[in-house]
Short mmCIF file of C-alpha atoms in Angstrom, two decimals:
data_model
loop_
_atom_site.label_atom_id
_atom_site.label_comp_id
_atom_site.label_asym_id
_atom_site.label_seq_id
_atom_site.Cartn_x
_atom_site.Cartn_y
_atom_site.Cartn_z
CA MET M 17 37.03 -9.79 -1.00
CA LYS M 18 33.86 -11.83 -0.84
CA GLU M 19 31.52 -11.90 -3.79
CA LEU M 20 27.98 -10.78 -3.01
CA LEU M 21 26.18 -10.54 -6.33
CA ARG M 22 27.01 -11.91 -9.76
CA ILE M 23 24.97 -11.03 -12.84
CA GLU M 24 25.75 -12.96 -16.02
CA ASN M 25 24.34 -12.19 -19.46
CA LEU M 26 21.04 -10.94 -18.09
CA HIS M 27 18.28 -10.37 -20.63
CA ALA M 28 14.85 -9.13 -19.61
CA SER M 29 11.76 -7.82 -21.31
CA ILE M 30 8.44 -6.19 -20.50
CA GLY M 31 5.37 -6.74 -22.65
CA GLY M 32 7.52 -8.58 -25.20
CA LYS M 33 9.97 -5.68 -25.58
CA GLU M 34 13.55 -6.52 -24.68
CA ILE M 35 15.06 -3.93 -22.31
CA LEU M 36 18.11 -5.65 -20.83
CA LYS M 37 20.31 -7.16 -23.52
CA GLY M 38 23.08 -8.98 -21.72
CA VAL M 39 24.11 -7.28 -18.48
CA ASN M 40 27.23 -8.55 -16.70
CA LEU M 41 28.19 -7.27 -13.26
CA VAL M 42 30.00 -8.56 -10.17
CA ILE M 43 29.58 -6.84 -6.82
CA ASN M 44 31.72 -7.66 -3.80
CA GLU M 45 31.02 -6.95 -0.15
CA GLY M 46 31.86 -3.42 0.90
CA GLU M 47 31.50 -1.92 -2.58
CA VAL M 48 29.34 0.91 -3.88
CA HIS M 49 28.45 0.67 -7.57
CA ALA M 50 26.85 3.54 -9.41
CA ILE M 51 24.82 2.81 -12.52
CA MET M 52 24.28 5.77 -14.79
CA GLY M 53 22.79 6.10 -18.20
CA PRO M 54 20.29 7.91 -20.35
CA ASN M 55 16.53 7.51 -19.91
CA GLY M 56 15.28 4.21 -21.26
CA ALA M 57 18.67 2.51 -20.95
CA GLY M 58 17.25 -0.12 -18.59
CA LYS M 59 18.38 1.19 -15.18
CA SER M 60 15.02 0.76 -13.47
CA THR M 61 14.41 -2.53 -15.29
CA LEU M 62 17.60 -3.87 -13.74
CA SER M 63 16.38 -3.01 -10.24
CA ALA M 64 12.93 -4.46 -10.99
CA VAL M 65 14.40 -7.72 -12.29
CA LEU M 66 16.79 -8.12 -9.36
CA THR M 67 13.90 -7.74 -6.90
CA GLY M 68 11.52 -10.02 -8.81
CA ASN M 69 8.92 -7.56 -10.05
CA PRO M 70 6.35 -9.80 -11.82
CA ALA M 71 5.81 -7.24 -14.60
CA TYR M 72 9.21 -8.18 -16.08
CA GLU M 73 10.30 -11.41 -17.69
CA VAL M 74 13.84 -12.71 -17.57
CA THR M 75 14.52 -14.32 -20.92
CA GLU M 76 18.18 -15.28 -20.49
CA GLY M 77 21.01 -15.17 -18.00
CA LYS M 78 21.74 -15.90 -14.35
CA VAL M 79 22.01 -13.97 -11.10
CA TRP M 80 23.61 -15.32 -7.93
CA LEU M 81 23.34 -13.81 -4.47
CA ARG M 82 26.11 -15.24 -2.31
CA GLY M 83 26.20 -18.22 -4.65
CA GLU M 84 22.45 -18.84 -4.57
CA ASP M 85 20.17 -18.59 -7.59
CA LEU M 86 18.48 -15.25 -6.97
CA LEU M 87 16.08 -15.48 -9.90
CA ALA M 88 14.58 -18.71 -8.50
CA MET M 89 13.50 -16.94 -5.29
CA GLU M 90 10.10 -15.31 -4.71
CA PRO M 91 10.30 -11.52 -4.29
CA GLU M 92 9.72 -11.74 -0.52
CA VAL M 93 12.46 -14.36 -0.15
CA ARG M 94 14.93 -12.14 -2.00
CA ALA M 95 14.02 -9.34 0.42
CA ARG M 96 14.48 -11.57 3.47
CA ALA M 97 17.81 -12.75 2.06
CA GLY M 98 18.88 -9.10 2.13
CA VAL M 99 18.05 -7.49 -1.21
CA PHE M 100 16.46 -4.10 -0.64
CA LEU M 101 15.08 -1.67 -3.20
CA SER M 102 14.61 1.98 -2.47
CA PHE M 103 11.78 2.60 -4.94
CA GLN M 104 11.93 5.45 -7.40
CA TYR M 105 8.19 5.89 -6.79
CA PRO M 106 7.35 4.56 -3.32
CA VAL M 107 3.82 3.13 -3.21
CA GLU M 108 1.09 4.58 -0.99
CA ILE M 109 -0.81 1.95 1.01
CA PRO M 110 -3.92 3.53 2.57
CA GLY M 111 -5.13 1.85 5.74
CA VAL M 112 -1.86 0.05 6.56
CA SER M 113 0.06 1.94 9.23
CA MET M 114 3.84 2.31 9.05
CA THR M 115 4.11 0.53 12.41
CA ASN M 116 2.06 -2.48 11.37
CA PHE M 117 3.81 -2.67 7.99
CA MET M 118 7.33 -2.39 9.39
CA ARG M 119 6.73 -4.76 12.26
CA THR M 120 5.33 -7.39 9.92
CA ALA M 121 8.32 -6.97 7.60
CA ILE M 122 10.90 -7.19 10.40
CA ASN M 123 9.32 -10.24 11.96
CA GLU M 124 8.98 -12.03 8.62
CA LYS M 125 12.70 -11.48 8.08
CA ARG M 126 13.53 -12.65 11.60
CA ALA M 127 11.44 -15.80 11.13
CA TYR M 128 13.40 -16.47 7.91
CA GLU M 129 16.63 -16.13 9.90
CA GLY M 130 15.28 -18.46 12.60
CA LYS M 131 15.00 -15.65 15.16
CA GLU M 132 12.20 -14.88 17.60
CA PRO M 133 9.91 -11.97 16.69
CA LEU M 134 10.69 -8.61 18.29
CA SER M 135 8.48 -7.62 21.21
CA ALA M 136 6.40 -4.45 20.84
CA LYS M 137 8.83 -2.65 23.15
CA GLU M 138 11.96 -3.74 21.30
CA PHE M 139 10.36 -2.89 18.01
CA LEU M 140 9.32 0.62 19.01
CA ALA M 141 12.79 1.30 20.43
CA LEU M 142 14.31 0.25 17.10
CA MET M 143 11.86 2.50 15.19
CA ARG M 144 12.82 5.47 17.36
CA GLU M 145 16.54 4.89 16.91
CA LYS M 146 16.35 4.55 13.12
CA LYS M 147 13.98 7.47 12.65
CA LYS M 148 16.52 9.81 14.20
CA LEU M 149 18.98 8.82 11.51
CA LEU M 150 16.64 10.19 8.84
CA GLU M 151 15.25 13.09 10.89
CA LEU M 152 11.74 11.73 10.41
CA PRO M 153 8.90 12.93 12.67
CA ASP M 154 7.45 10.64 15.37
CA LYS M 155 3.92 10.96 14.03
CA LEU M 156 4.98 8.85 11.06
CA ASN M 157 4.24 5.65 13.03
CA ASN M 158 0.49 6.05 12.95
CA ARG M 159 0.23 7.21 9.38
CA SER M 160 -0.53 4.89 6.49
CA VAL M 161 2.49 3.79 4.49
CA ASN M 162 3.61 6.73 2.31
CA GLU M 163 0.08 8.17 2.25
CA GLY M 164 0.17 11.94 2.09
CA PHE M 165 3.95 11.98 2.48
CA SER M 166 5.83 14.70 0.59
CA GLY M 167 8.31 13.62 -2.08
CA GLY M 168 11.19 14.14 0.34
CA GLU M 169 9.45 12.24 3.15
CA LYS M 170 8.81 9.30 0.85
CA LYS M 171 12.49 9.01 -0.05
CA LYS M 172 13.56 9.41 3.58
CA ASN M 173 11.01 6.74 4.47
CA GLU M 174 12.65 4.37 1.98
CA ILE M 175 16.05 4.82 3.63
CA PHE M 176 14.43 4.52 7.05
CA GLN M 177 13.04 1.12 6.01
CA MET M 178 16.49 0.20 4.74
CA ALA M 179 17.93 1.08 8.16
CA MET M 180 15.28 -1.07 9.85
CA LEU M 181 15.84 -4.10 7.61
CA ASN M 182 19.62 -3.92 7.42
CA PRO M 183 20.04 -5.42 3.92
CA CYS M 184 23.23 -6.88 2.46
CA LEU M 185 22.47 -5.39 -0.96
CA ALA M 186 20.68 -2.05 -1.24
CA ILE M 187 19.53 -0.84 -4.63
CA LEU M 188 18.81 2.88 -4.65
CA ASP M 189 16.71 3.64 -7.70
CA GLU M 190 16.88 7.37 -8.51
CA THR M 191 16.74 8.13 -4.81
CA ASP M 192 17.88 11.67 -5.58
CA SER M 193 15.00 12.51 -7.91
CA GLY M 194 12.66 15.07 -6.47
CA LEU M 195 14.84 15.83 -3.45
CA ASP M 196 15.96 19.30 -2.44
CA ILE M 197 19.53 19.71 -1.31
CA ASP M 198 18.79 19.35 2.43
CA ALA M 199 16.75 16.18 1.98
CA LEU M 200 19.42 14.84 -0.37
CA ARG M 201 22.08 15.41 2.29
CA ILE M 202 20.01 13.65 4.98
CA VAL M 203 19.24 10.69 2.71
CA ALA M 204 22.87 10.36 1.59
CA GLU M 205 24.19 10.60 5.15
CA GLY M 206 21.71 7.91 6.17
CA VAL M 207 22.95 5.64 3.38
CA ASN M 208 26.60 6.31 4.26
CA ARG M 209 26.08 5.52 7.93
CA LEU M 210 24.50 2.19 7.02
CA LYS M 211 27.57 1.16 5.05
CA THR M 212 29.58 -1.73 6.49
CA PRO M 213 32.41 -3.89 5.11
CA GLN M 214 29.85 -6.70 4.64
CA ASN M 215 27.16 -4.94 2.65
CA ALA M 216 27.07 -3.30 -0.75
CA SER M 217 24.92 -0.92 -2.71
CA ILE M 218 23.89 -0.19 -6.26
CA VAL M 219 23.17 3.49 -6.77
CA ILE M 220 21.09 4.14 -9.87
CA THR M 221 21.11 7.76 -10.87
CA HIS M 222 20.75 10.01 -13.82
CA TYR M 223 22.88 12.80 -12.40
CA GLN M 224 26.31 13.08 -10.88
CA ARG M 225 24.99 15.20 -7.98
CA LEU M 226 24.13 12.28 -5.67
CA LEU M 227 27.61 10.83 -6.16
CA ASP M 228 29.13 13.89 -4.48
CA TYR M 229 27.53 12.55 -1.31
CA ILE M 230 27.58 8.79 -1.86
CA VAL M 231 31.01 8.17 -3.33
CA PRO M 232 31.05 5.09 -5.57
CA ASP M 233 33.92 2.63 -5.99
CA PHE M 234 32.76 1.90 -9.52
CA VAL M 235 30.69 3.77 -12.06
CA HIS M 236 28.98 1.83 -14.85
CA VAL M 237 27.28 3.29 -17.85
CA LEU M 238 24.19 1.41 -18.97
CA ALA M 239 23.10 2.15 -22.52
CA ASP M 240 20.57 0.26 -24.59
CA GLY M 241 20.40 -2.62 -22.14
CA GLN M 242 24.11 -3.25 -21.70
CA ILE M 243 26.95 -1.94 -19.56
CA VAL M 244 29.05 -0.14 -22.13
CA LYS M 245 31.66 1.45 -19.89
CA THR M 246 33.03 1.01 -16.37
CA GLY M 247 35.31 3.32 -14.45
CA ASP M 248 35.90 4.93 -11.07
CA LYS M 249 34.15 7.99 -9.68
CA ASN M 250 35.86 10.19 -12.26
CA LEU M 251 33.76 8.61 -14.99
CA ALA M 252 30.69 10.23 -13.43
CA LEU M 253 32.38 13.64 -13.60
CA GLU M 254 33.35 13.01 -17.18
CA LEU M 255 29.74 12.11 -18.06
CA GLU M 256 28.49 15.25 -16.36
CA GLU M 257 30.83 17.29 -18.53
CA LYS M 258 30.52 15.54 -21.89
CA GLY M 259 27.09 13.89 -21.68
CA TYR M 260 26.29 10.34 -22.70
CA GLU M 261 26.83 11.13 -26.37
CA GLY M 262 30.46 11.97 -25.63
CA LEU M 263 31.28 8.36 -24.81
CA MET Q 22 -41.01 1.02 13.09
CA LYS Q 23 -40.86 4.66 14.06
CA VAL Q 24 -37.98 6.63 15.55
CA SER Q 25 -39.57 9.46 17.49
CA LYS Q 26 -38.63 13.10 17.49
CA GLY Q 27 -35.06 13.64 18.65
CA ASP Q 28 -34.46 9.95 19.42
CA ILE Q 29 -31.41 7.93 18.51
CA PHE Q 30 -31.72 4.42 17.10
CA GLU Q 31 -28.37 2.67 16.89
CA ARG Q 32 -27.81 -1.03 16.10
CA VAL Q 33 -25.01 -3.32 14.98
CA PHE Q 34 -26.02 -6.59 13.33
CA VAL Q 35 -23.36 -9.25 12.91
CA ASN Q 36 -24.10 -12.45 10.92
CA GLU Q 37 -27.80 -11.71 11.24
CA GLU Q 38 -30.19 -11.00 8.38
CA VAL Q 39 -31.81 -7.63 8.68
CA ASN Q 40 -35.16 -6.42 7.40
CA LEU Q 41 -36.12 -2.97 8.64
CA GLN Q 42 -38.57 -0.27 7.68
CA ILE Q 43 -38.03 2.91 9.59
CA ASP Q 44 -39.89 6.22 9.65
CA GLN Q 45 -37.88 9.02 11.17
CA GLU Q 46 -39.46 11.96 12.95
CA SER Q 47 -37.76 15.33 13.06
CA GLY Q 48 -34.32 15.58 14.56
CA SER Q 49 -33.98 11.81 15.00
CA HIS Q 50 -30.83 9.85 14.30
CA VAL Q 51 -30.57 6.35 12.84
CA LYS Q 52 -27.25 4.54 12.74
CA ILE Q 53 -27.10 0.95 11.53
CA HIS Q 54 -24.21 -1.38 10.87
CA VAL Q 55 -24.61 -4.72 9.14
CA ILE Q 56 -21.68 -7.12 9.10
CA ASN Q 57 -21.67 -10.26 6.94
CA ALA Q 58 -25.39 -10.67 6.25
CA SER Q 59 -28.02 -9.86 3.66
CA PHE Q 60 -30.21 -6.92 4.49
CA SER Q 61 -32.95 -4.66 3.29
CA ILE Q 62 -33.27 -1.34 5.05
CA THR Q 63 -35.86 1.27 4.17
CA VAL Q 64 -35.65 4.66 5.83
CA ASN Q 65 -38.06 7.53 5.34
CA GLN Q 66 -37.06 10.87 6.73
CA LEU Q 67 -40.48 12.34 7.45
CA GLY Q 68 -39.42 15.15 9.79
CA GLU Q 69 -36.94 17.98 9.42
CA GLY Q 70 -33.27 17.68 10.33
CA CYS Q 71 -33.02 13.87 10.49
CA HIS Q 72 -29.74 12.04 10.22
CA THR Q 73 -29.36 8.53 8.78
CA GLU Q 74 -26.24 6.41 8.66
CA ILE Q 75 -26.06 2.96 7.09
CA TYR Q 76 -22.79 1.04 7.03
CA ALA Q 77 -22.22 -2.48 5.79
CA LEU Q 78 -19.26 -4.79 5.46
CA GLU Q 79 -19.75 -8.06 3.61
CA HIS Q 80 -16.77 -10.42 3.49
CA LEU Q 81 -17.93 -13.32 1.35
CA ARG Q 82 -16.27 -16.67 0.74
CA GLY Q 83 -17.15 -19.99 -0.87
CA GLU Q 84 -20.60 -20.01 -2.42
CA GLU Q 85 -21.99 -17.21 -0.26
CA ASN Q 86 -24.55 -14.95 -1.87
CA VAL Q 87 -25.47 -11.69 -0.18
CA THR Q 88 -27.78 -8.87 -1.21
CA ALA Q 89 -27.53 -5.47 0.41
CA GLU Q 90 -30.48 -3.23 -0.18
CA THR Q 91 -31.05 0.34 0.98
CA HIS Q 92 -33.98 2.60 0.23
CA VAL Q 93 -33.49 6.03 1.72
CA THR Q 94 -36.02 8.77 1.15
CA HIS Q 95 -35.62 12.37 2.17
CA ALA Q 96 -39.23 13.60 2.18
CA VAL Q 97 -38.46 16.71 4.22
CA GLY Q 98 -35.50 19.08 4.06
CA GLY Q 99 -32.59 19.90 6.31
CA GLY Q 100 -31.67 16.25 6.82
CA SER Q 101 -28.62 14.21 5.98
CA SER Q 102 -27.77 10.62 5.14
CA ASN Q 103 -24.54 8.75 4.76
CA GLN Q 104 -24.11 5.24 3.39
CA LEU Q 105 -20.91 3.24 3.07
CA ILE Q 106 -21.36 -0.30 1.75
CA LYS Q 107 -18.30 -2.49 1.20
CA PHE Q 108 -18.02 -6.00 -0.20
CA VAL Q 109 -14.95 -8.24 -0.22
CA LEU Q 110 -15.62 -11.19 -2.51
CA ASP Q 111 -13.52 -14.34 -2.57
CA ASP Q 112 -13.92 -17.78 -4.22
CA ASN Q 113 -17.27 -18.16 -6.03
CA SER Q 114 -19.20 -15.68 -3.93
CA ARG Q 115 -21.86 -13.35 -5.29
CA GLY Q 116 -22.67 -9.89 -4.03
CA ARG Q 117 -25.36 -7.44 -4.95
CA PHE Q 118 -26.00 -3.89 -3.86
CA ILE Q 119 -29.25 -2.12 -4.59
CA GLY Q 120 -29.25 1.45 -3.36
CA ASP Q 121 -32.20 3.76 -3.90
CA LEU Q 122 -31.73 7.30 -2.75
CA LYS Q 123 -34.57 9.71 -3.21
CA ILE Q 124 -34.65 13.40 -2.39
CA ALA Q 125 -38.19 14.77 -2.72
CA GLN Q 126 -38.95 18.17 -4.17
CA ASP Q 127 -39.63 19.65 -0.74
CA ALA Q 128 -36.46 18.25 0.79
CA GLN Q 129 -34.32 21.32 0.26
CA GLN Q 130 -30.90 21.61 1.94
CA THR Q 131 -30.48 17.88 2.18
CA GLU Q 132 -27.02 16.36 2.30
CA ALA Q 133 -26.85 12.76 1.07
CA HIS Q 134 -23.85 10.52 0.39
CA GLN Q 135 -23.87 6.96 -0.89
CA THR Q 136 -20.66 5.01 -1.46
CA ASN Q 137 -20.28 1.41 -2.56
CA ARG Q 138 -16.77 -0.07 -2.81
CA ASN Q 139 -16.08 -3.67 -3.71
CA LEU Q 140 -12.94 -5.75 -3.77
CA LEU Q 141 -12.79 -8.89 -5.91
CA LEU Q 142 -10.26 -11.43 -4.68
CA SER Q 143 -10.96 -14.16 -7.19
CA GLU Q 144 -11.71 -14.40 -10.89
CA GLU Q 145 -14.92 -16.30 -10.17
CA ALA Q 146 -16.45 -13.88 -7.68
CA GLU Q 147 -19.10 -11.54 -8.98
CA MET Q 148 -20.52 -8.21 -7.86
CA ARG Q 149 -23.58 -6.40 -9.16
CA THR Q 150 -24.18 -2.82 -8.18
CA GLN Q 151 -27.38 -0.92 -8.86
CA PRO Q 152 -27.36 2.54 -7.37
CA GLN Q 153 -30.37 4.63 -8.22
CA LEU Q 154 -30.63 8.31 -7.41
CA GLU Q 155 -33.74 10.38 -7.78
CA ILE Q 156 -33.24 14.00 -6.89
CA TYR Q 157 -36.17 16.38 -7.25
CA ALA Q 158 -34.98 19.24 -5.02
CA ASP Q 159 -32.46 21.76 -6.37
CA ASP Q 160 -30.72 23.02 -3.24
CA VAL Q 161 -29.04 19.80 -2.13
CA LYS Q 162 -25.62 18.32 -1.72
CA ALA Q 163 -25.60 14.74 -2.95
CA THR Q 164 -22.77 12.42 -3.93
CA HIS Q 165 -22.64 8.80 -4.89
CA GLY Q 166 -19.89 6.51 -6.03
CA ALA Q 167 -19.56 2.85 -6.84
CA SER Q 168 -16.39 1.00 -7.73
CA THR Q 169 -15.32 -2.59 -8.02
CA GLY Q 170 -11.64 -3.45 -8.24
CA GLN Q 171 -8.89 -5.84 -7.33
CA LEU Q 172 -5.97 -5.63 -4.94
CA ASP Q 173 -3.36 -3.06 -5.91
CA GLU Q 174 -0.55 -5.09 -7.54
CA SER Q 175 2.03 -2.36 -6.97
CA ALA Q 176 1.21 -2.26 -3.25
CA LEU Q 177 1.49 -6.05 -3.09
CA PHE Q 178 4.91 -5.97 -4.71
CA TYR Q 179 6.07 -3.13 -2.48
CA MET Q 180 5.18 -5.20 0.59
CA GLN Q 181 6.82 -8.33 -0.81
CA GLN Q 182 9.95 -6.29 -1.47
CA ARG Q 183 10.08 -5.63 2.26
CA GLY Q 184 9.96 -9.37 2.98
CA ILE Q 185 6.23 -9.69 3.64
CA GLY Q 186 4.90 -12.96 2.18
CA LYS Q 187 2.34 -12.59 -0.59
CA GLU Q 188 -0.52 -14.09 1.42
CA LYS Q 189 0.17 -11.87 4.41
CA ALA Q 190 0.49 -8.84 2.15
CA ARG Q 191 -2.92 -9.63 0.63
CA GLN Q 192 -4.37 -9.99 4.10
CA LEU Q 193 -2.99 -6.62 5.20
CA LEU Q 194 -4.47 -4.92 2.14
CA VAL Q 195 -7.87 -6.59 2.59
CA ASN Q 196 -7.91 -5.62 6.27
CA ALA Q 197 -7.04 -2.06 5.37
CA PHE Q 198 -9.95 -2.03 2.93
CA MET Q 199 -12.41 -3.26 5.57
CA LYS Q 200 -11.22 -1.28 8.53
CA ASP Q 201 -12.89 2.09 7.97
CA VAL Q 202 -16.37 0.56 8.02
CA ILE Q 203 -15.72 -1.06 11.40
CA GLU Q 204 -14.18 2.11 12.78
CA THR Q 205 -17.48 3.94 12.27
CA ILE Q 206 -19.13 1.73 14.92
CA GLY Q 207 -19.89 3.98 17.89
CA ASP Q 208 -18.74 3.62 21.48
CA GLN Q 209 -22.05 2.13 22.52
CA TYR Q 210 -20.89 -0.98 20.66
CA ALA Q 211 -17.21 -0.61 21.50
CA ASP Q 212 -16.84 -4.27 22.49
CA VAL Q 213 -18.22 -5.47 19.14
CA ARG Q 214 -16.03 -2.94 17.32
CA GLU Q 215 -12.86 -4.04 19.10
CA GLN Q 216 -13.69 -7.69 18.57
CA LEU Q 217 -14.19 -7.12 14.84
CA LEU Q 218 -11.00 -5.08 14.59
CA ASN Q 219 -9.10 -7.85 16.35
CA THR Q 220 -10.39 -10.51 14.00
CA ILE Q 221 -9.34 -8.58 10.91
CA ASP Q 222 -6.10 -7.29 12.37
CA GLY Q 223 -3.90 -9.95 13.87
CA VAL Q 224 -1.08 -7.52 14.54
CA VAL Q 225 -1.50 -5.26 17.54
CA GLU Q 226 -0.56 -1.69 16.73
#
């Protein structure tokens, strides 16, 4: 099995307050890792640090993506190299249409890979194909990014962008929060259909519910900035039953 | 100058300083766009049911220094006015907006809106905004708003997370900020409008 991501002794802080206190994690191609834990454990900080959010400071540790120093890359380079974050709170960008946004993103990634940009026709065909996967309406193209989208539409839109960009490592940060059961099913099916033997995902969630749909190979418990327990999918069930205090 | 009863006066000024004093007769319509130039526009609505629109987009770089000045007076009722003034300030540029809006005591049932939005792209750029509203009539609908801010950091990061380079992401956000002013240019000036939209928006949608 080929190693995709390696996190070693990762420490990170925001505003001088240490949140991650030595995280270690190895993710191989084809694997789904769930990260669970109580509020404030550092789950969202981990996703922010892996994607290069400038609000956070890495104070110690290393992260490699396919053997390359991930932390040395600019956020956009990490994205082009295949790290994708499904945001817990997707950002509204008034005045920038989904089409313009997505086309710019795709072509920036293609340029990074040394490929020609997609023509307007090829691009629109790709949009149509991927939108079906998430049961998103056609009118989405002309709307501003996430502006006026419902909570469910925003989360579907995240997975739609994931389908468009075809990342090697997808981080789903609380993708289930605010979703009703139908939207959850559509989002989870979308994620499952994007799974290949070459890519991997990190599913960050507070509840076991999402893991009924996206079945993880490993479940990690993050508490007070460290991974304190690792198991298989049964660990999630155990947590649901006993709570984090029961560990 | 005078805009006669029921007439329409519509102009778009690009890179051209503007100094206008306009008296509007009843039912007339004034619509002015100024792009990238200092201006001083005075409009007096002297007849009933006039409509006035003033739009400006000032994208300043280097040492540029631009003053936008509007003086709109509703002397008679039943009229409306709408102003949208936007500045994008980069480098060491200086911008200033002076906006006087006056609704006289007799100008009942007037609807007047004045909005000034400014985007600072550098620490050195400076914007001064002086809106002044004098409302003497009681049955009116008037709004005004002025804000000066920077690019939304969370939107920038969101775009970078999708692989869009920081400079391009900034450009997309600045273009988005400027676009609505240009989109208010009417069909009579469609060629100017499309040309301006093309220059701010490299990507064809």
